[in-house]
Coordinates of C-alpha atoms in Angstrom, one line a residue:
I1 CA 0.2 -0.3 -0.1
R2 CA 1.5 3.3 -1.3
K3 CA 1.3 6.3 1.0
D4 CA 2.8 9.7 1.3
G5 CA 6.3 8.9 2.5
Y6 CA 6.1 5.4 3.2
Q7 CA 4.7 1.9 1.9
I8 CA 2.9 -0.6 4.1
Q9 CA 3.8 -4.3 3.4
K10 CA 1.3 -7.3 4.4
L11 CA 3.6 -10.3 5.4
T12 CA 3.9 -13.6 7.2
F13 CA 6.4 -15.7 8.5
Q14 CA 6.7 -18.6 10.1
S15 CA 8.1 -18.5 13.9
R16 CA 8.2 -22.5 14.2
P17 CA 6.8 -25.2 12.0
H18 CA 3.3 -24.3 11.4
V19 CA 3.0 -21.4 13.7
W20 CA 2.5 -18.2 11.4
V21 CA 2.8 -14.7 12.2
T22 CA 0.9 -12.2 10.4
A23 CA 2.8 -8.9 10.1
T24 CA 2.5 -5.6 8.5
A25 CA 5.9 -3.7 7.7
Y26 CA 6.2 0.3 7.5
V27 CA 8.7 1.1 5.3
P28 CA 10.0 4.9 4.8
D29 CA 10.8 6.0 1.4
T30 CA 14.6 6.5 1.8
P31 CA 17.9 6.1 -0.5
A32 CA 18.4 2.1 -0.9
E33 CA 22.0 2.7 0.4
K34 CA 20.7 4.2 3.8
K35 CA 20.3 1.5 6.8
L36 CA 17.3 2.7 8.8
P37 CA 16.7 1.9 12.4
A38 CA 13.7 -0.1 13.2
V39 CA 11.0 -0.5 15.7
L40 CA 9.0 -3.6 16.8
V41 CA 5.5 -2.8 17.5
V42 CA 3.6 -5.6 19.5
H43 CA 0.0 -4.9 20.7
G44 CA -2.3 -5.2 23.6
H45 CA -6.0 -6.1 24.0
W46 CA -7.0 -3.6 21.4
A47 CA -10.0 -4.8 19.4
W48 CA -8.4 -5.1 16.1
A49 CA -4.8 -6.4 17.2
R50 CA -1.8 -5.1 15.2
R51 CA -4.6 -3.4 12.5
D52 CA -6.2 -1.8 15.5
P53 CA -6.0 2.4 14.6
V54 CA -4.1 3.1 18.3
V55 CA -1.6 0.4 17.1
Q56 CA -1.6 1.9 13.7
S57 CA -0.9 5.7 14.6
R58 CA 2.4 4.8 16.6
C59 CA 3.5 2.7 13.5
V60 CA 2.5 5.3 11.1
G61 CA 4.1 8.1 13.3
L62 CA 7.2 6.3 13.5
A63 CA 7.7 5.5 9.7
K64 CA 7.2 9.2 9.0
L65 CA 9.8 9.9 11.3
G66 CA 12.2 7.6 9.4
F67 CA 11.9 4.3 11.1
F68 CA 11.5 0.9 9.6
V69 CA 8.3 -0.6 12.1
L70 CA 7.2 -4.3 11.9
A71 CA 3.9 -4.7 13.6
V72 CA 2.9 -8.2 14.5
D73 CA 0.0 -9.8 15.8
A74 CA 0.3 -11.7 18.9
F75 CA 0.0 -15.3 19.1
G76 CA -4.1 -16.5 19.4
A77 CA -5.0 -12.6 18.5
G78 CA -6.0 -10.7 15.7
E79 CA -5.7 -12.5 12.3
R80 CA -4.2 -15.3 14.5
F81 CA -7.4 -16.0 16.4
I82 CA -9.8 -18.9 15.3
K83 CA -12.4 -16.9 13.8
P84 CA -10.4 -13.3 13.1
G85 CA -12.4 -10.5 13.8
R86 CA -13.1 -7.5 16.1
G87 CA -12.5 -8.3 19.7
T88 CA -10.4 -11.3 19.6
Y89 CA -9.1 -12.6 22.6
H90 CA -6.7 -15.0 23.3
G91 CA -6.9 -15.2 27.2
A92 CA -8.6 -17.2 29.5
L93 CA -10.1 -20.6 28.3
H94 CA -7.8 -20.1 25.1
G95 CA -4.5 -19.4 26.4
S96 CA -4.5 -21.5 29.4
T97 CA -4.6 -24.7 27.3
L98 CA -1.0 -24.1 27.0
W99 CA -0.5 -24.3 30.7
P100 CA -0.5 -28.5 31.2
V101 CA 1.8 -28.9 28.3
G102 CA 4.5 -26.5 30.4
Q103 CA 4.2 -23.7 28.1
S104 CA 2.8 -20.1 28.5
L105 CA 1.1 -17.6 26.1
L106 CA 3.5 -15.2 27.4
G107 CA 6.3 -17.3 26.5
L108 CA 5.2 -18.0 23.4
Q109 CA 4.7 -14.6 22.6
V110 CA 8.6 -13.4 23.4
Y111 CA 9.4 -16.3 21.5
D112 CA 7.5 -14.8 18.3
N113 CA 9.2 -11.6 19.0
M114 CA 12.7 -12.9 18.8
R115 CA 12.0 -14.3 15.2
A116 CA 10.4 -10.9 14.4
A117 CA 13.9 -9.3 15.6
D118 CA 15.4 -12.2 13.2
Y119 CA 13.1 -11.1 10.3
L120 CA 13.8 -7.5 10.9
Q121 CA 17.5 -8.2 10.7
S122 CA 17.1 -9.9 7.6
R123 CA 15.5 -7.0 5.8
P124 CA 18.0 -5.0 3.7
E125 CA 16.5 -1.7 4.8
V126 CA 17.3 -2.1 8.2
D127 CA 20.4 -1.8 10.4
P128 CA 20.8 -5.1 12.1
N129 CA 22.5 -3.1 15.2
L130 CA 19.4 -0.4 16.0
L131 CA 16.4 -2.2 17.2
G132 CA 13.7 -1.0 19.5
V133 CA 10.4 -2.4 20.5
T134 CA 7.3 -0.8 22.3
G135 CA 4.1 -1.8 23.0
A136 CA 1.0 -1.2 25.7
S137 CA -1.0 -3.3 28.1
G138 CA -0.1 -6.7 26.9
G139 CA 2.1 -5.2 24.2
G140 CA 4.2 -3.3 27.1
N141 CA 4.6 -6.5 29.0
Q142 CA 5.9 -8.2 25.7
S143 CA 8.2 -5.2 25.4
M144 CA 9.6 -5.5 28.7
Y145 CA 10.1 -9.4 28.5
I146 CA 11.7 -8.9 25.0
G147 CA 13.9 -6.5 26.1
A148 CA 15.1 -8.1 29.1
L149 CA 15.7 -11.4 27.2
D150 CA 16.8 -9.9 24.0
E151 CA 20.1 -7.8 23.7
R152 CA 19.3 -7.0 20.1
F153 CA 16.7 -4.4 21.0
K154 CA 18.6 -1.3 22.2
A155 CA 15.7 0.5 23.3
V156 CA 12.8 -0.4 25.1
V157 CA 9.5 1.6 25.6
P158 CA 6.8 -0.2 27.7
V159 CA 3.5 1.6 28.1
C160 CA 0.7 1.4 30.3
S161 CA 2.0 -2.3 31.8
V162 CA 4.9 -1.8 34.4
G163 CA 3.7 -2.1 37.8
T164 CA 4.7 -4.8 40.1
Y165 CA 3.9 -8.6 40.4
Q166 CA 2.3 -8.5 43.7
A167 CA -0.5 -6.2 42.4
Y168 CA -1.3 -8.8 39.9
L169 CA -2.6 -10.8 43.1
K170 CA -5.1 -7.7 43.7
A171 CA -6.3 -7.5 40.0
A172 CA -7.6 -9.6 37.0
C173 CA -5.1 -9.7 34.0
C174 CA -5.1 -11.9 30.8
V175 CA -3.2 -14.9 30.2
C176 CA -0.6 -13.5 28.3
E177 CA 0.4 -11.4 31.2
V178 CA 1.0 -14.3 33.7
L179 CA 4.8 -15.4 34.3
P180 CA 4.5 -18.8 35.9
G181 CA 6.3 -18.8 39.2
A182 CA 7.4 -15.3 39.0
L183 CA 7.1 -14.6 42.7
R184 CA 9.2 -17.6 43.6
F185 CA 12.3 -15.7 42.1
T186 CA 11.8 -12.0 41.0
E187 CA 9.8 -8.8 40.8
E188 CA 9.3 -6.7 38.2
G189 CA 11.9 -3.9 38.8
D190 CA 14.7 -6.7 38.6
V191 CA 12.9 -7.4 35.0
L192 CA 13.2 -4.2 34.2
G193 CA 16.8 -4.2 35.5
L194 CA 17.7 -6.7 32.8
I195 CA 17.5 -4.2 30.2
A196 CA 20.4 -2.3 31.4
P197 CA 22.6 -0.7 30.4
R198 CA 20.4 -0.5 27.1
A199 CA 17.9 2.2 26.9
L200 CA 14.5 1.7 28.6
M201 CA 11.4 4.5 29.2
V202 CA 8.6 3.3 31.1
I203 CA 5.4 5.1 30.4
N204 CA 2.5 5.1 32.8
A205 CA -0.6 7.0 32.9
T206 CA -2.4 8.4 36.0
K207 CA -6.0 7.0 35.7
D208 CA -4.7 3.3 35.2
A209 CA -5.3 0.2 36.7
F210 CA -4.1 -0.5 40.1
Q211 CA -1.5 -3.3 38.6
F212 CA -0.5 -0.8 36.1
S213 CA -0.7 2.3 38.4
V214 CA 1.8 5.1 39.0
G215 CA 2.5 4.0 42.6
E216 CA 3.3 0.5 41.7
A217 CA 5.2 1.2 38.9
K218 CA 7.6 3.7 40.6
K219 CA 8.6 0.7 43.0
S220 CA 9.6 -1.1 40.1
V221 CA 11.3 1.8 38.5
A222 CA 13.2 2.6 41.5
R223 CA 14.7 -1.1 41.5
A224 CA 15.7 -0.6 38.0
E225 CA 17.8 2.7 39.1
Q226 CA 19.8 1.0 41.2
I227 CA 20.9 -1.5 38.6
F228 CA 21.2 1.0 35.8
A229 CA 23.2 3.2 38.4
L230 CA 25.9 0.3 38.5
Y231 CA 26.1 0.7 35.1
R232 CA 26.4 4.3 35.3
A233 CA 23.9 4.1 32.6
N234 CA 21.1 6.7 34.7
D235 CA 20.6 8.9 31.8
R236 CA 19.2 5.6 29.5
L237 CA 16.2 5.1 32.1
K238 CA 13.4 7.3 31.9
H239 CA 10.1 7.6 33.6
V240 CA 7.0 9.3 32.0
V241 CA 3.8 9.7 33.7
I242 CA 0.9 10.9 31.5
D243 CA -2.3 12.5 32.7
S244 CA -4.5 9.9 30.8
G245 CA -6.2 6.7 31.2
H246 CA -5.3 3.2 29.7
D247 CA -4.1 4.0 26.2
Y248 CA -1.2 4.5 24.1
N249 CA -2.4 8.3 23.0
Q250 CA -0.4 10.9 21.0
A251 CA 1.3 12.4 24.0
M252 CA 2.8 8.8 24.9
R253 CA 3.7 8.4 21.5
E254 CA 5.4 11.9 21.1
A255 CA 7.3 10.9 24.4
M256 CA 8.2 7.6 22.5
Y257 CA 9.1 9.1 19.4
G258 CA 11.8 11.5 21.3
F259 CA 13.1 8.5 23.2
M260 CA 13.5 6.3 20.1
T261 CA 15.1 9.2 18.1
R262 CA 17.4 9.7 20.5
W263 CA 18.8 6.2 21.5
L264 CA 18.6 4.8 17.9
K265 CA 19.5 7.8 15.5
G266 CA 21.8 9.4 18.1
I267 CA 19.6 12.9 17.4
G268 CA 18.1 15.0 20.2
T269 CA 18.1 14.9 24.1
G270 CA 15.0 12.2 24.2
E271 CA 12.7 15.1 24.4
P272 CA 9.0 14.6 22.8
I273 CA 8.7 14.9 19.5
P274 CA 5.5 16.4 17.8
E275 CA 3.4 13.8 15.9
P276 CA 3.5 14.2 11.9
K277 CA -0.2 14.3 10.5
F278 CA -1.1 11.3 9.0
D279 CA -4.1 8.5 8.7
V280 CA -4.6 5.2 9.1
E281 CA -6.0 2.0 7.4
P282 CA -9.3 0.6 7.6
P283 CA -8.5 -2.9 9.6
E284 CA -9.9 -4.9 6.8
A285 CA -7.4 -3.6 4.4
L286 CA -4.1 -4.5 6.4
E287 CA -5.6 -8.1 6.2
V288 CA -3.0 -10.8 5.5
L289 CA -4.5 -14.0 5.3
P290 CA -8.2 -14.5 4.8
P291 CA -9.7 -17.2 7.2
N292 CA -10.7 -19.7 4.3
N293 CA -7.1 -19.1 2.7
R294 CA -4.7 -19.8 6.0
P295 CA -2.3 -22.8 5.6
E296 CA -3.7 -26.2 6.6
T297 CA -1.4 -26.7 9.6
F298 CA -1.9 -23.0 11.0
R299 CA -1.3 -23.4 14.4
F300 CA -3.3 -21.6 17.7
P301 CA -2.7 -21.7 21.1
A302 CA -5.1 -24.7 21.6
T303 CA -3.8 -26.9 18.4
L304 CA 0.0 -26.2 19.4
A305 CA -1.1 -27.4 22.8
K306 CA -2.3 -30.7 21.8
D307 CA 0.4 -31.5 19.3
I308 CA 2.7 -30.9 22.6
G309 CA 0.6 -32.7 24.9
K310 CA 0.2 -35.5 22.5
E311 CA 4.1 -36.0 22.5
L312 CA 4.2 -35.8 26.3
V313 CA 1.3 -38.3 26.5
Q314 CA 3.5 -41.0 24.1
K315 CA 6.0 -40.5 26.5
V316 CA 3.9 -41.4 29.4
Q317 CA 2.1 -44.1 27.6
R318 CA 5.5 -46.2 27.0
L319 CA 5.4 -46.2 30.8
A320 CA 2.7 -49.2 30.6
P321 CA 3.8 -51.7 32.9
T322 CA 3.9 -55.6 32.3
H323 CA 4.0 -56.6 36.1
A324 CA 3.1 -55.2 39.0
P325 CA 6.4 -54.3 40.6
M326 CA 7.5 -52.1 37.3
W327 CA 4.3 -50.5 37.7
E328 CA 4.9 -49.8 41.7
A329 CA 8.0 -48.3 40.8
T330 CA 6.6 -46.2 38.1
A331 CA 4.0 -44.8 40.1
A332 CA 6.1 -43.4 42.7
D333 CA 8.0 -41.6 40.1
L334 CA 4.6 -40.6 38.5
R335 CA 3.6 -39.4 42.3
R336 CA 6.8 -37.4 42.8
Q337 CA 7.0 -35.8 39.5
L338 CA 3.4 -34.6 40.4
V339 CA 4.2 -33.2 43.6
E340 CA 6.9 -31.2 41.3
Q341 CA 4.5 -29.8 39.0
L342 CA 2.2 -28.5 41.7
G343 CA 4.6 -26.4 43.2
S344 CA 5.3 -29.0 46.4
L345 CA 2.6 -29.5 49.2
P346 CA 3.3 -28.4 52.6
N347 CA 3.8 -30.4 55.4
L348 CA 0.4 -30.1 57.5
T349 CA 0.1 -30.2 61.1
R350 CA -3.5 -31.1 61.8
G351 CA -5.0 -28.0 62.1
R352 CA -8.3 -26.5 64.4
A353 CA -11.7 -28.0 63.4
N354 CA -14.9 -26.9 65.0
L355 CA -18.0 -29.0 64.7
G356 CA -20.8 -27.1 65.3
S357 CA -24.4 -28.0 66.7
P358 CA -26.5 -29.8 63.7
S359 CA -30.0 -28.6 62.2
K360 CA -32.4 -30.5 61.3
T361 CA -34.9 -30.2 57.9
G362 CA -37.1 -32.8 57.1
D363 CA -35.3 -36.0 57.8
M364 CA -31.9 -34.3 57.3
F365 CA -29.3 -33.3 59.6
S366 CA -26.7 -30.5 59.1
W367 CA -23.7 -29.8 60.9
P368 CA -21.8 -26.8 60.1
L369 CA -17.9 -27.8 60.3
R370 CA -14.7 -25.5 59.7
I371 CA -11.5 -26.8 59.5
E372 CA -8.4 -25.0 59.4
S373 CA -5.8 -26.0 56.5
E374 CA -2.4 -24.5 56.1
A375 CA -1.6 -21.5 58.1
G376 CA -4.8 -21.2 59.5
F377 CA -6.4 -21.3 55.8
P378 CA -10.3 -21.8 57.0
I379 CA -12.2 -24.4 54.8
P380 CA -15.9 -24.2 55.6
C381 CA -17.8 -27.5 55.6
R382 CA -20.8 -29.3 56.3
V383 CA -21.6 -32.7 57.6
L384 CA -25.0 -34.0 56.1
A385 CA -26.7 -37.1 57.3
K386 CA -30.3 -38.6 58.0
D387 CA -29.1 -40.2 61.5
S388 CA -27.7 -37.8 64.2
T389 CA -25.2 -40.2 65.5
L390 CA -22.3 -39.5 63.4
A391 CA -19.7 -42.2 65.2
K392 CA -21.5 -45.3 63.6
L393 CA -22.1 -43.7 60.1
P394 CA -19.9 -44.6 57.0
A395 CA -18.4 -41.3 55.6
C396 CA -17.4 -40.0 52.0
L397 CA -16.2 -36.8 51.1
V398 CA -17.7 -35.1 48.2
L399 CA -16.2 -32.3 46.1
H400 CA -17.5 -29.7 43.9
L401 CA -15.5 -26.7 42.6
D402 CA -18.5 -24.6 43.1
G403 CA -18.8 -25.3 47.0
K404 CA -20.5 -27.4 49.3
D405 CA -24.2 -26.1 48.3
R406 CA -23.7 -27.4 44.5
A407 CA -21.9 -31.0 46.1
A408 CA -25.0 -31.1 48.9
K409 CA -27.5 -30.9 46.1
H410 CA -26.1 -33.5 43.8
R411 CA -27.5 -36.5 42.9
I412 CA -24.8 -38.8 44.5
T413 CA -25.0 -36.9 47.9
Q414 CA -28.6 -37.7 48.0
E415 CA -27.8 -41.2 47.0
L416 CA -25.6 -41.4 49.5
L417 CA -27.7 -40.1 52.4
D418 CA -30.5 -42.2 51.6
A419 CA -28.0 -45.4 52.1
G420 CA -27.4 -44.0 55.2
W421 CA -24.0 -42.5 54.6
Q422 CA -22.6 -39.5 56.3
V423 CA -21.4 -37.0 53.4
V424 CA -18.8 -33.9 53.9
V425 CA -18.9 -31.3 51.8
P426 CA -16.4 -28.5 51.6
D427 CA -15.4 -25.1 50.4
L428 CA -12.2 -25.8 48.9
R429 CA -10.3 -22.3 49.0
A430 CA -11.7 -19.8 46.2
T431 CA -14.6 -21.7 46.2
G432 CA -18.3 -21.4 47.8
E433 CA -18.0 -19.0 50.8
T434 CA -14.0 -18.1 50.0
R435 CA -14.9 -17.3 46.3
P436 CA -13.2 -14.1 45.6
N437 CA -15.3 -11.5 44.2
S438 CA -15.3 -11.1 40.2
N439 CA -13.4 -14.4 40.2
A440 CA -15.0 -15.4 36.7
I441 CA -13.9 -13.8 33.5
A442 CA -14.8 -15.1 29.9
G443 CA -16.3 -18.4 30.8
A444 CA -13.8 -19.6 33.2
P445 CA -15.3 -19.3 37.1
D446 CA -11.9 -19.1 38.7
H447 CA -10.2 -17.2 36.3
N448 CA -8.4 -14.5 38.8
A449 CA -7.8 -17.5 41.7
A450 CA -6.4 -20.0 39.0
E451 CA -4.1 -17.2 38.0
H452 CA -2.9 -16.0 41.2
G453 CA -1.9 -19.4 42.2
I454 CA 0.3 -19.5 38.9
W455 CA 2.3 -15.9 40.0
I456 CA 3.1 -17.5 43.2
G457 CA 4.4 -21.2 41.8
R458 CA 1.6 -22.7 43.7
P459 CA -1.0 -23.6 41.1
L460 CA -4.7 -24.0 42.7
L461 CA -5.2 -27.5 41.9
G462 CA -1.9 -28.0 44.5
Q463 CA -3.5 -26.1 47.1
W464 CA -7.2 -27.9 47.0
L465 CA -5.4 -31.0 47.4
T466 CA -3.7 -29.5 50.5
D467 CA -7.1 -28.9 51.6
V468 CA -8.7 -32.2 51.0
Q469 CA -6.1 -33.4 52.9
A470 CA -7.0 -31.0 55.8
V471 CA -10.5 -32.3 55.5
L472 CA -9.1 -36.1 55.3
D473 CA -7.4 -35.4 58.7
W474 CA -10.6 -34.6 60.1
M475 CA -12.5 -37.5 58.7
S476 CA -9.9 -40.4 58.9
P477 CA -7.5 -39.5 62.2
T478 CA -6.3 -43.0 62.5
P479 CA -4.6 -45.1 59.4
Q480 CA -7.2 -47.6 60.2
K481 CA -10.0 -45.4 59.0
I482 CA -9.9 -44.7 55.1
L483 CA -13.0 -43.7 53.1
P484 CA -14.1 -43.1 49.6
L485 CA -13.8 -39.7 47.8
V486 CA -16.3 -38.4 44.9
G487 CA -15.3 -35.6 42.5
I488 CA -17.8 -33.9 40.4
G489 CA -17.5 -32.0 37.3
W490 CA -13.7 -30.6 37.2
A491 CA -13.6 -31.4 40.9
S492 CA -12.9 -35.1 39.4
V493 CA -9.2 -33.9 38.5
V494 CA -8.8 -33.0 42.4
A495 CA -10.3 -36.4 43.5
L496 CA -7.9 -38.0 41.5
G497 CA -4.5 -36.2 42.3
A498 CA -5.8 -36.7 45.6
S499 CA -6.3 -40.5 45.2
A500 CA -2.6 -40.6 44.0
L501 CA -1.1 -38.7 46.5
F502 CA -3.0 -39.9 49.7
S503 CA -3.7 -43.6 49.1
D504 CA -3.3 -44.4 52.8
R505 CA -6.2 -42.0 53.4
I506 CA -8.9 -43.0 50.5
S507 CA -10.0 -46.5 49.9
A508 CA -12.1 -45.8 46.4
V509 CA -12.5 -42.8 44.1
A510 CA -15.5 -41.7 41.7
T511 CA -15.7 -39.2 39.3
I512 CA -18.8 -38.3 38.1
E513 CA -19.2 -35.8 35.1
G514 CA -15.8 -35.0 34.9
P515 CA -13.3 -34.5 31.8
I516 CA -11.9 -37.6 30.3
T517 CA -8.9 -35.8 28.8
L518 CA -7.1 -32.5 28.9
L519 CA -6.0 -32.8 25.3
T520 CA -7.8 -30.3 23.0
D521 CA -7.4 -28.7 19.7
S522 CA -10.5 -26.0 20.7
P523 CA -10.2 -24.0 23.6
Y524 CA -11.8 -25.7 26.7
A525 CA -15.8 -25.3 27.1
A526 CA -17.2 -22.7 29.2
G527 CA -17.3 -23.4 32.7
T528 CA -13.9 -25.2 32.8
S529 CA -11.8 -24.7 36.0
M530 CA -8.8 -23.0 35.0
G531 CA -7.3 -24.0 38.3
V532 CA -7.0 -27.6 37.5
L533 CA -4.7 -26.6 34.5
A534 CA -1.6 -26.7 36.9
P535 CA 1.6 -25.9 34.4
G536 CA 3.1 -29.0 33.2
L537 CA 0.6 -31.8 34.3
L538 CA 0.7 -33.5 31.3
H539 CA 4.3 -34.4 32.0
V540 CA 3.2 -36.6 34.3
G541 CA 0.5 -37.9 32.2
D542 CA -3.1 -37.0 30.8
I543 CA -6.4 -38.0 33.0
P544 CA -6.0 -41.9 32.4
H545 CA -2.3 -41.8 33.6
I546 CA -3.2 -40.0 36.9
A547 CA -6.3 -42.2 37.5
A548 CA -4.2 -45.4 37.3
L549 CA -2.5 -44.0 40.3
T550 CA -5.2 -45.2 42.2
A551 CA -4.7 -48.7 41.1
P552 CA -5.5 -51.3 42.7
R553 CA -8.1 -49.3 44.9
R554 CA -11.6 -49.0 43.3
L555 CA -11.9 -46.4 40.7
F556 CA -15.2 -45.5 39.1
V557 CA -15.4 -43.2 36.2
I558 CA -18.9 -42.4 35.4
D559 CA -20.4 -39.9 32.7
G560 CA -17.2 -38.6 31.3
I561 CA -17.4 -35.2 29.5
S562 CA -15.0 -33.8 26.7
P563 CA -12.8 -30.8 27.7
V564 CA -14.6 -28.5 24.9
G565 CA -18.2 -29.9 26.6
G566 CA -20.6 -32.8 26.1
K567 CA -20.9 -36.0 27.4
V568 CA -18.7 -38.6 25.8
R569 CA -19.7 -42.4 24.7
N570 CA -19.2 -45.7 26.6
I571 CA -16.8 -46.6 23.7
D572 CA -14.6 -43.3 24.4
L573 CA -14.2 -44.1 27.5
E574 CA -12.8 -47.4 26.9
E575 CA -10.8 -46.1 24.4
T576 CA -9.3 -43.6 26.5
F577 CA -8.8 -45.3 29.5
A578 CA -7.1 -48.4 27.9
F579 CA -3.9 -47.3 30.0
T580 CA -5.9 -47.3 32.9
R581 CA -7.6 -50.7 32.4
R582 CA -3.8 -52.3 31.3
V583 CA -2.5 -50.9 35.2
Y584 CA -5.4 -52.4 37.1
S585 CA -5.0 -55.9 34.9
V586 CA -1.3 -56.0 35.6
M587 CA -2.2 -55.2 39.3
Q588 CA -4.7 -57.9 39.6
A589 CA -7.6 -55.4 40.5
K590 CA -9.0 -55.7 36.7
D591 CA -12.8 -55.7 38.1
R592 CA -12.0 -52.7 40.4
F593 CA -12.0 -50.5 37.8
Q594 CA -15.4 -49.5 35.9
A595 CA -16.1 -46.5 33.3
W596 CA -19.7 -46.4 32.5
I597 CA -22.0 -43.7 30.8
D598 CA -25.6 -43.6 32.4
Y599 CA -24.4 -45.9 35.5
P600 CA -26.9 -45.9 38.2
L601 CA -25.8 -43.8 41.1
R602 CA -27.3 -46.4 43.9
N603 CA -25.3 -48.7 42.7
L604 CA -22.2 -46.6 43.0
V605 CA -22.9 -46.2 46.0
K606 CA -23.1 -50.1 47.2
A607 CA -19.2 -50.3 45.1
L608 CA -18.2 -47.6 47.2
G609 CA -19.0 -49.2 50.3
T610 CA -17.5 -52.7 49.2
N611 CA -13.7 -53.2 50.2

């Protein structure tokens, strides 16, 4: 597209096999022999991704000031979304498909940006030693990380993105901004410090969200200043505050133009440069690949995750045992790996528990129960029974990730009560009574709590298992007393994990309407718990491999669901759980594993009570 003083080129490149990056280059009209400084422009959560007018504005402004500019669509966004269009969103249950395979959306975006730097250095118009990067919001995060990790970028300008990692624990953010386990080893100021002694300008807005606020940013900039001082590069770090909301507006762009001009062209003092007049293109005019014209193997976050996941699962599949001692050794190793992937589990001492006085509704008794988990963390529970003498009743623990009220209303709980059991239903942390406000985003009911767990290196799945352990300690205080556990929906993953790790407390486990696999080439269905998507979980194995760790105790998989929603068929259950069945066969316990659709829950209750 020919413009006044520059041209726009639409292009694609592969950052890895079958992963295509859609991009736009803005090329100034300059003599062929003149090498230009180049700026990589990465977008945040603007409606049209790289094609959005807000993103185009800084691209055109830089091009008119003599910079070669490359704007790229982030992985899973813009033209790299499953159905491209305005307002595509690669977060929540899209981007989190990468967590179980040990990848992060942020990491893949940074990797794409490294390949974008390769592309820039391959262009004959570009001076390969004079690269800069800038972006706002999620793009500001990408700018900071690529600047920290790739020393080819000599000038780095993150906008409306710098704050502190601690602040993220009080806010919602996109999956693309989550750095797994970051708070175990660093804070944002040290990441900014990795850019030293190259040039860094941080731009914040006075009316931005808390995690990007001026006050939080000052903490990180102050830390970075100490590091820049060690290099005697104080003049290369600048913090600019604009009276504005979350944006990349003209005042911000003009500050960036002056900074890039100083540190990539060696001209001026870095003060703002007035923006040239220009117009931007309709987003549709910058389309590179019409959806029906993309390569057949075009990869999205979920399809890439499935490709990686299948390779991981195949490695675990090769561990299928031929005799019992072989599986016992394998299982011990898998349990160790599981604990590692969950960020380790604390050694709990028996916490305080308070069982209140019962109330009665109809023929049902209900006792309020409050159990202390780690560090005094409360687990509100209810004990249900149709007999007031709890001591003489068999007990079962029933889990639901919507909390104790949903667990209490489920058919399996009613069947257990009718059969004379006592049932304990807990609110695991961040569920039920303990559910944080505004926890659900974009179809993920536990979005914020799940992300916060990832930030601190303790996935919510591991935290839930800690809570289950505390409840089991109260329910079965002696090694002689073991009891069955039921997981409903996505709590099935919690139940299977608990059975794998607390085998001395659990006699049998049943999953009802739970996922039969974490592998999917589409985003997870709305309602999926992000909390069970522990980073690297598929290195241990998929659902059937974790389920096999219950052997030789009783295991029931009832009414399994697909990770994209919908009930699966019996034949799908049989195929998916072939590994599990083989393990049970090797352990001489073939009849102790059952996988069924529409299995009568009354029969399940009888089976749970069988030794």
